[in-house]
Amino acid sequence: MTTYGSFPGTRPRRLRSSPVMRRMVAETRLHPADLILPAFVREGVSEPVPIGAMPGVVQHTRDSLKKAAAEAVAAGVSGIMLFGVPEESKKDGLGTPGTDPDGILQVALRDVRAEVGDDLLVMADLCLDETTDHGHCGVLDSEGRVDNDATLERYAEMAQVQADAGAHVVGPSGMMDGQVGVIRDALDQIGREDVAILAYTVKYASAFYGPFREAVGSSLQGDRKTYQQDPGNVRESLRELALDIEEGADMVMVKPAGPYLDILARVADASDVPVAAYQISGEYSMIEAAAERGWIDRDRAIMESLTGIRRAGARNILTYWATEAAQKLKEQ
């Protein structure tokens, strides 16, 4: 009797046998257009300022920011999310630099739009934390608590000045209740129905934000647990998603990315608008620090982390490696 085949009868390894085979059957692919570059611009500096906790990332001057934007365009990156770092003396309780047409973020928006036009989506962080002397994302009441509705009035003003400065997209990140609806109304009132809203829909009170606070010169004392989400919760993320979409969000975001891939997957399954995820400063710094010590392969770890975020459901990824990763993808 002739026997055909032998154990094991199924051999999945055949589809892993060579680089070209693995590439052909890959279920998840990264593309430069998936990526968005977060970038910091600091007022009053003549040279880029290295961020100690984020090796390779700087607080840009206006000129070096324009160069970074042009490099992102050349690499095929889709967008640049700008964060302004004002001079310390200009911060106040209301975050006045955030609504000053000549505040550093608005100046940078005009600079970058003049440099890249519509070849790159120019995005503006819409929050008060970089511009307040107390470091919170909103206006404080008489007892030192963040006043949700007073903060919404400031966000409406910020949206309008950012749109006037050239933002294609605004990214409300403060996690105030009702922020998306108020911002949409404010933009529509000045005839800027064309400006999109990338809502920070899911933003957890995470320990991984530490290096970012150096990057923006944060003045925060205490924490943001009364408005950012509890890391143990899932259902409230889906509730926030439903509210933001109802209020008019064009895109939604999950932040952080890596520690919350389960949340990202749930949001991506439930959302009928594009979903982004932010690979935040702590995620970046851990890989850079481990690679510097020779503990991991830096380039492989970067691409693997981005692939994992994409696989979990992110249409777009905000990452400090955006330009570098896009250049590598184009070379493949």
Coordinates of C-alpha atoms in Angstrom, one line a residue:
M1 CA 0.0 0.0 0.0
T2 CA 1.4 3.4 -1.0
T3 CA 1.2 6.2 1.6
Y4 CA 1.0 9.8 0.2
G5 CA 2.2 12.5 2.6
S6 CA 3.5 12.2 6.1
F7 CA 3.2 14.0 9.4
P8 CA 2.8 16.9 9.6
G9 CA 0.4 17.1 6.8
T10 CA 0.2 20.9 7.0
R11 CA 3.3 23.0 6.9
P12 CA 2.8 26.7 7.4
R13 CA 6.5 27.3 7.2
R14 CA 6.3 27.0 3.4
L15 CA 4.9 30.5 3.4
R16 CA 7.8 31.8 5.5
S17 CA 10.5 30.3 3.3
S18 CA 12.0 33.4 1.7
P19 CA 11.9 37.2 1.9
V20 CA 9.9 37.4 -1.2
M21 CA 7.4 34.8 0.0
R22 CA 7.0 36.5 3.3
R23 CA 6.5 39.9 1.6
M24 CA 3.8 38.4 -0.8
V25 CA 1.7 36.9 2.0
A26 CA 2.1 39.7 4.5
E27 CA -1.3 40.6 6.1
T28 CA -0.2 44.0 7.4
R29 CA 1.9 46.5 5.5
L30 CA 3.3 49.9 6.5
H31 CA 3.4 52.7 4.0
P32 CA 4.9 56.2 4.4
A33 CA 1.4 57.7 4.0
D34 CA 0.4 55.9 7.2
L35 CA 2.7 58.1 9.2
I36 CA 2.4 61.5 10.9
L37 CA 5.4 63.4 12.5
P38 CA 4.9 65.1 15.8
A39 CA 7.3 68.1 16.0
F40 CA 8.1 70.7 18.7
V41 CA 9.0 74.4 17.9
R42 CA 10.4 76.6 20.6
E43 CA 10.2 80.3 20.8
G44 CA 13.3 82.4 21.2
V45 CA 16.0 79.9 20.3
S46 CA 18.6 80.2 17.5
E47 CA 19.6 76.6 17.3
P48 CA 17.6 73.4 17.7
V49 CA 17.6 72.3 21.4
P50 CA 18.1 68.5 22.0
I51 CA 15.5 66.9 24.3
G52 CA 17.5 64.9 26.8
A53 CA 14.9 62.2 27.4
M54 CA 14.2 61.7 23.7
P55 CA 17.5 61.1 21.9
G56 CA 17.3 62.3 18.3
V57 CA 14.4 64.6 18.9
V58 CA 14.7 68.4 19.3
Q59 CA 12.8 71.5 20.0
H60 CA 13.0 73.2 16.6
T61 CA 13.7 76.7 15.7
R62 CA 11.4 78.1 13.1
D63 CA 13.9 77.5 10.3
S64 CA 14.8 73.9 11.4
L65 CA 11.1 73.1 11.6
K66 CA 10.6 74.2 8.0
K67 CA 13.5 71.9 7.0
A68 CA 11.9 69.0 9.0
A69 CA 8.6 69.5 7.2
A70 CA 10.3 69.5 3.8
E71 CA 12.1 66.3 4.7
A72 CA 8.8 64.7 5.8
V73 CA 7.3 65.6 2.4
A74 CA 10.2 64.1 0.5
A75 CA 9.8 60.9 2.6
G76 CA 6.1 60.6 1.8
V77 CA 4.8 61.2 5.3
S78 CA 1.2 62.4 5.4
G79 CA 1.2 65.0 8.1
I80 CA 3.1 66.9 10.8
M81 CA 1.5 67.6 14.2
L82 CA 2.9 70.8 15.7
F83 CA 3.4 71.6 19.3
G84 CA 4.4 75.1 20.3
V85 CA 6.7 75.9 23.3
P86 CA 6.4 79.5 24.3
E87 CA 8.8 81.5 26.4
E88 CA 8.2 80.8 30.0
S89 CA 7.5 84.5 30.8
K90 CA 4.5 84.4 28.4
K91 CA 2.7 81.6 30.1
D92 CA -0.3 82.5 32.3
G93 CA -3.4 81.0 33.8
L94 CA -5.4 81.3 30.6
G95 CA -2.8 80.0 28.2
T96 CA -2.8 83.3 26.3
P97 CA 0.0 82.3 23.8
G98 CA -2.4 79.6 22.5
T99 CA -4.8 82.2 21.2
D100 CA -2.4 85.0 20.3
P101 CA -2.1 85.2 16.5
D102 CA 1.6 85.8 17.1
G103 CA 2.0 83.0 19.5
I104 CA 4.7 80.5 18.6
L105 CA 2.4 77.8 17.4
Q106 CA 0.5 80.1 15.1
V107 CA 3.7 81.5 13.7
A108 CA 5.0 78.0 13.1
L109 CA 1.8 77.0 11.4
R110 CA 2.2 79.9 9.0
D111 CA 5.8 79.0 8.4
V112 CA 5.2 75.4 7.6
R113 CA 2.2 76.1 5.3
A114 CA 4.4 78.6 3.4
E115 CA 7.1 75.9 3.1
V116 CA 5.0 72.9 2.1
G117 CA 1.6 74.3 1.0
D118 CA -0.8 71.4 0.6
D119 CA 1.9 68.7 0.1
L120 CA 1.8 67.8 3.8
L121 CA -1.2 68.0 6.2
V122 CA -0.3 70.6 8.7
M123 CA -1.8 69.7 12.0
A124 CA -2.1 71.8 15.2
D125 CA -2.2 70.5 18.8
L126 CA -5.2 72.2 20.3
C127 CA -4.6 72.2 24.0
L128 CA -3.6 74.7 26.7
D129 CA -1.0 72.6 28.6
E130 CA 2.0 74.1 26.8
T131 CA 0.9 77.6 27.4
T132 CA -0.4 77.7 30.9
D133 CA 1.7 78.5 33.9
H134 CA 0.1 75.7 35.9
G135 CA 0.6 73.1 33.1
H136 CA -3.0 71.8 33.0
C137 CA -4.9 71.4 29.8
G138 CA -7.6 73.8 30.8
V139 CA -8.6 76.9 32.8
L140 CA -8.7 76.5 36.6
D141 CA -11.5 77.5 38.8
S142 CA -11.2 79.2 42.2
E143 CA -10.4 75.9 43.9
G144 CA -7.7 74.9 41.4
R145 CA -9.8 72.4 39.5
V146 CA -10.0 72.3 35.7
D147 CA -13.1 74.1 34.7
N148 CA -14.5 72.1 31.7
D149 CA -16.9 74.7 30.2
A150 CA -14.6 77.7 30.7
T151 CA -11.9 75.6 29.0
L152 CA -14.2 75.0 26.0
E153 CA -14.4 78.7 25.4
R154 CA -10.6 78.9 25.2
Y155 CA -10.6 75.9 22.8
A156 CA -13.0 77.6 20.5
E157 CA -10.7 80.6 20.3
M158 CA -7.7 78.4 19.7
A159 CA -9.4 76.5 16.9
Q160 CA -10.2 79.8 15.1
V161 CA -6.7 81.2 15.3
Q162 CA -5.1 77.9 14.3
A163 CA -7.3 77.7 11.3
D164 CA -6.5 81.3 10.4
A165 CA -2.8 80.4 10.7
G166 CA -3.1 77.7 8.2
A167 CA -3.9 74.4 10.0
H168 CA -5.4 71.8 7.8
V169 CA -6.3 69.7 10.9
V170 CA -6.7 70.6 14.5
G171 CA -6.1 68.0 17.2
P172 CA -8.0 68.7 20.5
S173 CA -6.1 66.7 23.1
G174 CA -7.3 68.1 26.4
M175 CA -10.1 65.5 27.0
M176 CA -12.7 68.1 28.0
D177 CA -16.3 66.9 27.7
G178 CA -17.9 68.4 24.6
Q179 CA -14.7 69.7 23.1
V180 CA -15.3 68.3 19.6
G181 CA -18.7 69.9 19.2
V182 CA -17.6 73.3 20.4
I183 CA -14.6 73.3 18.1
R184 CA -16.6 72.2 15.1
D185 CA -19.1 75.0 15.8
A186 CA -16.3 77.6 16.2
L187 CA -14.7 76.6 12.9
D188 CA -18.0 76.6 11.0
Q189 CA -18.8 80.1 12.4
I190 CA -15.8 81.6 10.6
G191 CA -16.4 79.6 7.4
R192 CA -13.7 77.0 8.0
E193 CA -15.8 73.9 7.3
D194 CA -12.7 72.7 5.4
V195 CA -10.6 72.3 8.6
A196 CA -10.7 68.7 9.9
I197 CA -10.8 67.6 13.5
L198 CA -8.5 64.7 14.6
A199 CA -10.0 64.1 18.1
Y200 CA -7.9 62.7 20.9
T201 CA -10.8 60.4 21.7
V202 CA -9.0 57.9 23.9
K203 CA -6.3 59.4 26.0
Y204 CA -5.2 57.6 29.1
A205 CA -3.5 59.1 32.2
S206 CA -0.3 57.3 31.4
A207 CA 3.1 57.1 33.0
F208 CA 4.6 57.0 29.4
Y209 CA 4.2 60.8 28.9
G210 CA 7.2 61.7 31.0
P211 CA 9.7 62.6 28.2
F212 CA 7.0 64.7 26.4
R213 CA 6.8 67.0 29.4
E214 CA 10.4 67.9 28.9
A215 CA 9.8 68.4 25.2
V216 CA 7.1 71.0 25.8
G217 CA 8.6 72.6 28.9
S218 CA 5.6 71.6 30.9
S219 CA 4.8 73.5 34.1
L220 CA 2.5 70.8 35.5
Q221 CA 2.3 70.1 39.2
G222 CA 0.2 67.1 40.1
D223 CA -1.6 65.0 37.5
R224 CA -4.4 65.0 34.9
K225 CA -6.4 62.1 36.3
T226 CA -9.6 64.1 36.5
Y227 CA -9.8 64.4 32.7
Q228 CA -7.6 61.8 31.2
Q229 CA -8.8 58.2 31.4
D230 CA -8.1 55.5 33.9
P231 CA -5.8 52.9 32.4
G232 CA -7.9 50.0 33.7
N233 CA -11.1 51.1 31.8
V234 CA -12.4 50.0 28.4
R235 CA -16.1 50.8 28.1
E236 CA -15.5 54.6 28.7
S237 CA -13.2 54.6 25.6
L238 CA -16.1 53.3 23.4
R239 CA -18.4 55.9 25.0
E240 CA -15.9 58.7 24.3
L241 CA -15.7 57.4 20.7
A242 CA -19.5 57.5 20.2
L243 CA -19.7 61.0 21.6
D244 CA -16.8 62.4 19.5
I245 CA -18.2 61.0 16.3
E246 CA -21.7 62.4 17.2
E247 CA -20.1 65.8 17.8
G248 CA -18.4 65.8 14.4
A249 CA -15.0 64.3 14.7
D250 CA -13.5 63.6 11.2
M251 CA -10.8 61.2 12.7
V252 CA -10.2 59.8 16.1
M253 CA -7.1 58.9 18.0
V254 CA -6.0 56.4 20.7
K255 CA -3.1 57.6 22.9
P256 CA -0.8 55.9 24.0
A257 CA -0.5 53.3 21.3
G258 CA 1.7 50.4 22.4
P259 CA 0.3 49.7 25.9
Y260 CA -3.2 50.0 24.7
L261 CA -3.3 47.9 21.5
D262 CA -6.4 46.1 22.8
I263 CA -8.2 49.5 23.1
L264 CA -7.0 50.5 19.7
A265 CA -8.5 47.3 18.2
R266 CA -11.8 47.8 19.9
V267 CA -12.0 51.4 18.7
A268 CA -11.0 50.5 15.2
D269 CA -13.7 47.8 15.1
A270 CA -16.4 50.3 16.3
S271 CA -15.4 53.4 14.4
D272 CA -16.7 54.5 11.0
V273 CA -14.1 57.3 10.7
P274 CA -10.4 56.8 10.3
V275 CA -8.5 55.8 13.5
A276 CA -5.0 57.1 14.4
A277 CA -2.8 56.1 17.3
Y278 CA 0.0 58.1 18.9
Q279 CA 3.3 56.2 19.7
I280 CA 4.2 58.5 22.5
S281 CA 7.4 59.8 24.0
G282 CA 7.8 57.1 26.6
E283 CA 7.4 54.4 23.9
Y284 CA 10.0 56.1 21.8
S285 CA 12.5 56.6 24.6
M286 CA 12.3 53.0 25.8
I287 CA 13.3 51.7 22.4
E288 CA 16.0 54.3 22.0
A289 CA 17.5 53.7 25.4
A290 CA 17.5 49.9 25.1
A291 CA 19.1 50.2 21.6
E292 CA 21.7 52.5 22.9
R293 CA 22.7 49.9 25.4
G294 CA 22.9 47.2 22.8
W295 CA 20.0 45.3 24.3
I296 CA 17.8 45.3 21.1
D297 CA 18.1 45.9 17.4
R298 CA 17.0 49.5 17.0
D299 CA 15.8 49.4 13.4
R300 CA 13.9 46.1 13.8
A301 CA 12.3 47.2 17.0
I302 CA 11.1 50.5 15.5
M303 CA 9.5 48.8 12.5
E304 CA 8.1 45.9 14.6
S305 CA 6.4 48.4 17.0
L306 CA 4.9 50.4 14.1
T307 CA 3.7 47.2 12.5
G308 CA 2.0 46.1 15.7
I309 CA 0.1 49.4 16.0
R310 CA -0.9 49.2 12.3
R311 CA -2.0 45.5 12.8
A312 CA -4.1 46.5 15.8
G313 CA -6.2 48.8 13.6
A314 CA -4.6 52.2 13.3
R315 CA -5.1 53.8 9.9
N316 CA -2.4 56.4 10.8
I317 CA 0.4 56.5 13.4
L318 CA 1.9 59.5 15.0
T319 CA 5.5 58.6 15.7
Y320 CA 8.7 60.5 16.2
W321 CA 10.3 58.1 13.8
A322 CA 7.9 59.0 11.0
T323 CA 10.4 60.5 8.5
E324 CA 13.1 57.9 9.3
A325 CA 10.7 55.0 9.0
A326 CA 9.1 56.4 5.8
Q327 CA 12.6 56.7 4.2
K328 CA 13.3 53.1 5.1
L329 CA 10.0 51.9 3.7
K330 CA 10.7 53.7 0.4
E331 CA 14.1 51.9 0.2
Q332 CA 12.5 48.5 0.5

